[in-house]
Amino acid sequence: MQPHTLETSIRTLKSLRDTYHSQLDIRAVAELNTVIAELEIVSRQEGSERRKVACYRAFQVIAEFLRLVSNIQDLM
């Protein structure tokens, strides 16, 4: 993930967390906070394995977040 994209992802996750905080359970908010903190730490570690893992985890959390907020399973 490029540095600019990483920064954008961090800002987006923070915004989503703040906006939908009341709709999420404690586990989801804790997971968001953990991923945001990890992304902030690895944002300075170009090409590290830890950075790759954190970015992949961020994508997983975003997917889970979208599933929870949009109730996409109800549409299927």
Backbone atoms as SQL, in Angstrom:
CREATE TABLE atoms (id INTEGER PRIMARY KEY, chain TEXT, resi INTEGER, resn TEXT, atom TEXT, x REAL, y REAL, z REAL);
INSERT INTO atoms VALUES
  (1, 'A', 1, 'MET', 'N', 0.853, -1.165, 0.000),
  (2, 'A', 1, 'MET', 'CA', 0.000, 0.000, 0.000),
  (3, 'A', 1, 'MET', 'C', 0.902, 1.232, 0.000),
  (4, 'A', 2, 'GLN', 'N', 0.630, 2.158, -0.878),
  (5, 'A', 2, 'GLN', 'CA', 1.410, 3.379, -0.990),
  (6, 'A', 2, 'GLN', 'C', 1.185, 4.286, 0.224),
  (7, 'A', 3, 'PRO', 'N', 2.179, 5.113, 0.586),
  (8, 'A', 3, 'PRO', 'CA', 2.037, 5.971, 1.775),
  (9, 'A', 3, 'PRO', 'C', 0.788, 6.858, 1.745),
  (10, 'A', 4, 'HIS', 'N', 0.489, 7.435, 0.587),
  (11, 'A', 4, 'HIS', 'CA', -0.698, 8.303, 0.492),
  (12, 'A', 4, 'HIS', 'C', -1.970, 7.487, 0.713),
  (13, 'A', 5, 'THR', 'N', -2.027, 6.299, 0.128),
  (14, 'A', 5, 'THR', 'CA', -3.185, 5.427, 0.284),
  (15, 'A', 5, 'THR', 'C', -3.322, 4.975, 1.727),
  (16, 'A', 6, 'LEU', 'N', -2.210, 4.705, 2.359),
  (17, 'A', 6, 'LEU', 'CA', -2.212, 4.293, 3.756),
  (18, 'A', 6, 'LEU', 'C', -2.766, 5.408, 4.641),
  (19, 'A', 7, 'GLU', 'N', -2.313, 6.625, 4.423),
  (20, 'A', 7, 'GLU', 'CA', -2.823, 7.773, 5.197),
  (21, 'A', 7, 'GLU', 'C', -4.315, 7.975, 4.965),
  (22, 'A', 8, 'THR', 'N', -4.745, 7.833, 3.728),
  (23, 'A', 8, 'THR', 'CA', -6.158, 7.967, 3.406),
  (24, 'A', 8, 'THR', 'C', -6.972, 6.876, 4.091),
  (25, 'A', 9, 'SER', 'N', -6.448, 5.676, 4.107),
  (26, 'A', 9, 'SER', 'CA', -7.134, 4.562, 4.759),
  (27, 'A', 9, 'SER', 'C', -7.284, 4.812, 6.257),
  (28, 'A', 10, 'ILE', 'N', -6.254, 5.317, 6.885),
  (29, 'A', 10, 'ILE', 'CA', -6.310, 5.620, 8.315),
  (30, 'A', 10, 'ILE', 'C', -7.375, 6.674, 8.587),
  (31, 'A', 11, 'ARG', 'N', -7.371, 7.740, 7.804),
  (32, 'A', 11, 'ARG', 'CA', -8.379, 8.800, 7.989),
  (33, 'A', 11, 'ARG', 'C', -9.792, 8.267, 7.755),
  (34, 'A', 12, 'THR', 'N', -9.940, 7.426, 6.733),
  (35, 'A', 12, 'THR', 'CA', -11.260, 6.869, 6.417),
  (36, 'A', 12, 'THR', 'C', -11.752, 5.965, 7.535),
  (37, 'A', 13, 'LEU', 'N', -10.883, 5.098, 8.040),
  (38, 'A', 13, 'LEU', 'CA', -11.273, 4.214, 9.131),
  (39, 'A', 13, 'LEU', 'C', -11.663, 5.004, 10.377),
  (40, 'A', 14, 'LYS', 'N', -10.924, 6.059, 10.672),
  (41, 'A', 14, 'LYS', 'CA', -11.273, 6.902, 11.822),
  (42, 'A', 14, 'LYS', 'C', -12.627, 7.571, 11.623),
  (43, 'A', 15, 'SER', 'N', -12.850, 8.051, 10.420),
  (44, 'A', 15, 'SER', 'CA', -14.124, 8.702, 10.119),
  (45, 'A', 15, 'SER', 'C', -15.292, 7.726, 10.223),
  (46, 'A', 16, 'LEU', 'N', -15.115, 6.529, 9.666),
  (47, 'A', 16, 'LEU', 'CA', -16.155, 5.508, 9.744),
  (48, 'A', 16, 'LEU', 'C', -16.426, 5.116, 11.195),
  (49, 'A', 17, 'ARG', 'N', -15.383, 4.945, 11.964),
  (50, 'A', 17, 'ARG', 'CA', -15.531, 4.597, 13.374),
  (51, 'A', 17, 'ARG', 'C', -16.320, 5.675, 14.120),
  (52, 'A', 18, 'ASP', 'N', -15.974, 6.922, 13.879),
  (53, 'A', 18, 'ASP', 'CA', -16.652, 8.019, 14.569),
  (54, 'A', 18, 'ASP', 'C', -18.105, 8.152, 14.131),
  (55, 'A', 19, 'THR', 'N', -18.362, 7.937, 12.855),
  (56, 'A', 19, 'THR', 'CA', -19.712, 8.090, 12.316),
  (57, 'A', 19, 'THR', 'C', -20.637, 6.965, 12.758),
  (58, 'A', 20, 'TYR', 'N', -20.149, 5.728, 12.737),
  (59, 'A', 20, 'TYR', 'CA', -21.002, 4.569, 12.988),
  (60, 'A', 20, 'TYR', 'C', -20.775, 3.940, 14.363),
  (61, 'A', 21, 'HIS', 'N', -20.118, 4.656, 15.250),
  (62, 'A', 21, 'HIS', 'CA', -19.785, 4.126, 16.564),
  (63, 'A', 21, 'HIS', 'C', -21.006, 3.548, 17.280),
  (64, 'A', 22, 'SER', 'N', -22.120, 4.227, 17.219),
  (65, 'A', 22, 'SER', 'CA', -23.317, 3.777, 17.946),
  (66, 'A', 22, 'SER', 'C', -23.949, 2.533, 17.329),
  (67, 'A', 23, 'GLN', 'N', -23.640, 2.243, 16.076),
  (68, 'A', 23, 'GLN', 'CA', -24.213, 1.078, 15.405),
  (69, 'A', 23, 'GLN', 'C', -23.336, -0.172, 15.521),
  (70, 'A', 24, 'LEU', 'N', -22.133, -0.004, 16.025),
  (71, 'A', 24, 'LEU', 'CA', -21.191, -1.120, 16.112),
  (72, 'A', 24, 'LEU', 'C', -21.115, -1.653, 17.533),
  (73, 'A', 25, 'ASP', 'N', -20.840, -2.946, 17.656),
  (74, 'A', 25, 'ASP', 'CA', -20.655, -3.490, 18.996),
  (75, 'A', 25, 'ASP', 'C', -19.234, -3.190, 19.470),
  (76, 'A', 26, 'ILE', 'N', -19.001, -3.456, 20.730),
  (77, 'A', 26, 'ILE', 'CA', -17.712, -3.128, 21.342),
  (78, 'A', 26, 'ILE', 'C', -16.560, -3.855, 20.649),
  (79, 'A', 27, 'ARG', 'N', -16.788, -5.101, 20.235),
  (80, 'A', 27, 'ARG', 'CA', -15.750, -5.871, 19.563),
  (81, 'A', 27, 'ARG', 'C', -15.330, -5.214, 18.261),
  (82, 'A', 28, 'ALA', 'N', -16.306, -4.736, 17.500),
  (83, 'A', 28, 'ALA', 'CA', -16.006, -4.102, 16.216),
  (84, 'A', 28, 'ALA', 'C', -15.237, -2.796, 16.411),
  (85, 'A', 29, 'VAL', 'N', -15.638, -2.013, 17.399),
  (86, 'A', 29, 'VAL', 'CA', -14.944, -0.747, 17.677),
  (87, 'A', 29, 'VAL', 'C', -13.514, -1.027, 18.149),
  (88, 'A', 30, 'ALA', 'N', -13.353, -2.024, 19.000),
  (89, 'A', 30, 'ALA', 'CA', -12.016, -2.390, 19.480),
  (90, 'A', 30, 'ALA', 'C', -11.134, -2.849, 18.320),
  (91, 'A', 31, 'GLU', 'N', -11.701, -3.631, 17.414),
  (92, 'A', 31, 'GLU', 'CA', -10.949, -4.099, 16.248),
  (93, 'A', 31, 'GLU', 'C', -10.539, -2.928, 15.361),
  (94, 'A', 32, 'LEU', 'N', -11.460, -2.008, 15.139),
  (95, 'A', 32, 'LEU', 'CA', -11.136, -0.807, 14.354),
  (96, 'A', 32, 'LEU', 'C', -10.000, -0.027, 15.001),
  (97, 'A', 33, 'ASN', 'N', -10.080, 0.171, 16.307),
  (98, 'A', 33, 'ASN', 'CA', -9.042, 0.911, 17.019),
  (99, 'A', 33, 'ASN', 'C', -7.691, 0.220, 16.915),
  (100, 'A', 34, 'THR', 'N', -7.694, -1.106, 17.022),
  (101, 'A', 34, 'THR', 'CA', -6.456, -1.871, 16.922),
  (102, 'A', 34, 'THR', 'C', -5.847, -1.743, 15.532),
  (103, 'A', 35, 'VAL', 'N', -6.671, -1.871, 14.513),
  (104, 'A', 35, 'VAL', 'CA', -6.176, -1.775, 13.136),
  (105, 'A', 35, 'VAL', 'C', -5.671, -0.370, 12.837),
  (106, 'A', 36, 'ILE', 'N', -6.383, 0.638, 13.289),
  (107, 'A', 36, 'ILE', 'CA', -5.946, 2.021, 13.072),
  (108, 'A', 36, 'ILE', 'C', -4.588, 2.248, 13.731),
  (109, 'A', 37, 'ALA', 'N', -4.443, 1.795, 14.975),
  (110, 'A', 37, 'ALA', 'CA', -3.172, 1.964, 15.687),
  (111, 'A', 37, 'ALA', 'C', -2.041, 1.231, 14.967),
  (112, 'A', 38, 'GLU', 'N', -2.308, 0.028, 14.505),
  (113, 'A', 38, 'GLU', 'CA', -1.286, -0.747, 13.792),
  (114, 'A', 38, 'GLU', 'C', -0.895, -0.063, 12.477),
  (115, 'A', 39, 'LEU', 'N', -1.876, 0.455, 11.753),
  (116, 'A', 39, 'LEU', 'CA', -1.575, 1.157, 10.502),
  (117, 'A', 39, 'LEU', 'C', -0.741, 2.405, 10.756),
  (118, 'A', 40, 'GLU', 'N', -1.032, 3.103, 11.835),
  (119, 'A', 40, 'GLU', 'CA', -0.250, 4.298, 12.163),
  (120, 'A', 40, 'GLU', 'C', 1.198, 3.934, 12.481),
  (121, 'A', 41, 'ILE', 'N', 1.395, 2.810, 13.147),
  (122, 'A', 41, 'ILE', 'CA', 2.752, 2.371, 13.483),
  (123, 'A', 41, 'ILE', 'C', 3.525, 1.964, 12.232),
  (124, 'A', 42, 'VAL', 'N', 2.895, 1.167, 11.374),
  (125, 'A', 42, 'VAL', 'CA', 3.614, 0.632, 10.211),
  (126, 'A', 42, 'VAL', 'C', 3.688, 1.620, 9.051),
  (127, 'A', 43, 'SER', 'N', 3.017, 2.751, 9.162),
  (128, 'A', 43, 'SER', 'CA', 3.029, 3.712, 8.056),
  (129, 'A', 43, 'SER', 'C', 4.442, 4.219, 7.762),
  (130, 'A', 44, 'ARG', 'N', 5.332, 4.085, 8.719),
  (131, 'A', 44, 'ARG', 'CA', 6.714, 4.533, 8.537),
  (132, 'A', 44, 'ARG', 'C', 7.659, 3.392, 8.168),
  (133, 'A', 45, 'GLN', 'N', 7.126, 2.189, 7.979),
  (134, 'A', 45, 'GLN', 'CA', 7.963, 1.016, 7.714),
  (135, 'A', 45, 'GLN', 'C', 7.749, 0.529, 6.283),
  (136, 'A', 46, 'GLU', 'N', 8.398, 1.154, 5.348),
  (137, 'A', 46, 'GLU', 'CA', 8.280, 0.802, 3.930),
  (138, 'A', 46, 'GLU', 'C', 8.617, -0.664, 3.685),
  (139, 'A', 47, 'GLY', 'N', 7.720, -1.379, 3.043),
  (140, 'A', 47, 'GLY', 'CA', 7.996, -2.728, 2.580),
  (141, 'A', 47, 'GLY', 'C', 8.162, -3.796, 3.637),
  (142, 'A', 48, 'SER', 'N', 7.916, -3.500, 4.900),
  (143, 'A', 48, 'SER', 'CA', 8.102, -4.510, 5.935),
  (144, 'A', 48, 'SER', 'C', 6.963, -5.533, 5.896),
  (145, 'A', 49, 'GLU', 'N', 7.260, -6.710, 6.393),
  (146, 'A', 49, 'GLU', 'CA', 6.250, -7.769, 6.449),
  (147, 'A', 49, 'GLU', 'C', 5.117, -7.358, 7.391),
  (148, 'A', 50, 'ARG', 'N', 5.453, -6.697, 8.465),
  (149, 'A', 50, 'ARG', 'CA', 4.434, -6.222, 9.413),
  (150, 'A', 50, 'ARG', 'C', 3.471, -5.253, 8.735),
  (151, 'A', 51, 'ARG', 'N', 3.995, -4.421, 7.862),
  (152, 'A', 51, 'ARG', 'CA', 3.150, -3.475, 7.129),
  (153, 'A', 51, 'ARG', 'C', 2.183, -4.211, 6.199),
  (154, 'A', 52, 'LYS', 'N', 2.685, -5.229, 5.519),
  (155, 'A', 52, 'LYS', 'CA', 1.831, -6.003, 4.619),
  (156, 'A', 52, 'LYS', 'C', 0.705, -6.676, 5.386),
  (157, 'A', 53, 'VAL', 'N', 1.034, -7.252, 6.528),
  (158, 'A', 53, 'VAL', 'CA', 0.028, -7.918, 7.360),
  (159, 'A', 53, 'VAL', 'C', -1.001, -6.909, 7.862),
  (160, 'A', 54, 'ALA', 'N', -0.544, -5.743, 8.291),
  (161, 'A', 54, 'ALA', 'CA', -1.453, -4.711, 8.792),
  (162, 'A', 54, 'ALA', 'C', -2.389, -4.218, 7.699),
  (163, 'A', 55, 'CYS', 'N', -1.883, -4.052, 6.501),
  (164, 'A', 55, 'CYS', 'CA', -2.720, -3.601, 5.384),
  (165, 'A', 55, 'CYS', 'C', -3.764, -4.656, 5.022),
  (166, 'A', 56, 'TYR', 'N', -3.351, -5.908, 5.015),
  (167, 'A', 56, 'TYR', 'CA', -4.301, -6.984, 4.729),
  (168, 'A', 56, 'TYR', 'C', -5.383, -7.039, 5.804),
  (169, 'A', 57, 'ARG', 'N', -4.973, -6.893, 7.048),
  (170, 'A', 57, 'ARG', 'CA', -5.932, -6.886, 8.157),
  (171, 'A', 57, 'ARG', 'C', -6.895, -5.704, 8.037),
  (172, 'A', 58, 'ALA', 'N', -6.378, -4.560, 7.600),
  (173, 'A', 58, 'ALA', 'CA', -7.233, -3.388, 7.410),
  (174, 'A', 58, 'ALA', 'C', -8.303, -3.668, 6.362),
  (175, 'A', 59, 'PHE', 'N', -7.926, -4.330, 5.281),
  (176, 'A', 59, 'PHE', 'CA', -8.912, -4.679, 4.252),
  (177, 'A', 59, 'PHE', 'C', -9.968, -5.630, 4.801),
  (178, 'A', 60, 'GLN', 'N', -9.544, -6.565, 5.643),
  (179, 'A', 60, 'GLN', 'CA', -10.500, -7.485, 6.259),
  (180, 'A', 60, 'GLN', 'C', -11.475, -6.743, 7.165),
  (181, 'A', 61, 'VAL', 'N', -10.966, -5.794, 7.932),
  (182, 'A', 61, 'VAL', 'CA', -11.819, -5.023, 8.838),
  (183, 'A', 61, 'VAL', 'C', -12.780, -4.150, 8.043),
  (184, 'A', 62, 'ILE', 'N', -12.312, -3.555, 6.966),
  (185, 'A', 62, 'ILE', 'CA', -13.194, -2.734, 6.131),
  (186, 'A', 62, 'ILE', 'C', -14.312, -3.588, 5.559),
  (187, 'A', 63, 'ALA', 'N', -13.987, -4.785, 5.092),
  (188, 'A', 63, 'ALA', 'CA', -15.011, -5.683, 4.551),
  (189, 'A', 63, 'ALA', 'C', -16.030, -6.054, 5.622),
  (190, 'A', 64, 'GLU', 'N', -15.554, -6.373, 6.811),
  (191, 'A', 64, 'GLU', 'CA', -16.453, -6.711, 7.919),
  (192, 'A', 64, 'GLU', 'C', -17.312, -5.513, 8.305),
  (193, 'A', 65, 'PHE', 'N', -16.693, -4.353, 8.329),
  (194, 'A', 65, 'PHE', 'CA', -17.414, -3.127, 8.659),
  (195, 'A', 65, 'PHE', 'C', -18.540, -2.870, 7.657),
  (196, 'A', 66, 'LEU', 'N', -18.229, -3.005, 6.384),
  (197, 'A', 66, 'LEU', 'CA', -19.244, -2.798, 5.351),
  (198, 'A', 66, 'LEU', 'C', -20.374, -3.809, 5.476),
  (199, 'A', 67, 'ARG', 'N', -20.029, -5.046, 5.811),
  (200, 'A', 67, 'ARG', 'CA', -21.047, -6.066, 5.995),
  (201, 'A', 67, 'ARG', 'C', -21.962, -5.711, 7.172),
  (202, 'A', 68, 'LEU', 'N', -21.381, -5.244, 8.270),
  (203, 'A', 68, 'LEU', 'CA', -22.177, -4.897, 9.435),
  (204, 'A', 68, 'LEU', 'C', -23.068, -3.690, 9.203),
  (205, 'A', 69, 'VAL', 'N', -22.529, -2.676, 8.575),
  (206, 'A', 69, 'VAL', 'CA', -23.269, -1.426, 8.389),
  (207, 'A', 69, 'VAL', 'C', -24.316, -1.530, 7.294),
  (208, 'A', 70, 'SER', 'N', -23.986, -2.227, 6.223),
  (209, 'A', 70, 'SER', 'CA', -24.905, -2.255, 5.088),
  (210, 'A', 70, 'SER', 'C', -25.912, -3.395, 5.150),
  (211, 'A', 71, 'ASN', 'N', -25.715, -4.332, 6.064),
  (212, 'A', 71, 'ASN', 'CA', -26.578, -5.502, 6.141),
  (213, 'A', 71, 'ASN', 'C', -26.700, -6.185, 4.774),
  (214, 'A', 72, 'ILE', 'N', -25.581, -6.330, 4.098),
  (215, 'A', 72, 'ILE', 'CA', -25.577, -6.861, 2.740),
  (216, 'A', 72, 'ILE', 'C', -26.116, -8.287, 2.672),
  (217, 'A', 73, 'GLN', 'N', -25.980, -9.027, 3.761),
  (218, 'A', 73, 'GLN', 'CA', -26.494, -10.390, 3.766),
  (219, 'A', 73, 'GLN', 'C', -28.021, -10.406, 3.680),
  (220, 'A', 74, 'ASP', 'N', -28.674, -9.355, 4.167),
  (221, 'A', 74, 'ASP', 'CA', -30.130, -9.268, 4.073),
  (222, 'A', 74, 'ASP', 'C', -30.595, -9.144, 2.628),
  (223, 'A', 75, 'LEU', 'N', -29.728, -8.645, 1.761),
  (224, 'A', 75, 'LEU', 'CA', -30.084, -8.460, 0.367),
  (225, 'A', 75, 'LEU', 'C', -29.934, -9.743, -0.443),
  (226, 'A', 76, 'MET', 'N', -29.242, -10.729, 0.091),
  (227, 'A', 76, 'MET', 'CA', -28.996, -11.971, -0.645),
  (228, 'A', 76, 'MET', 'C', -30.080, -12.982, -0.397);
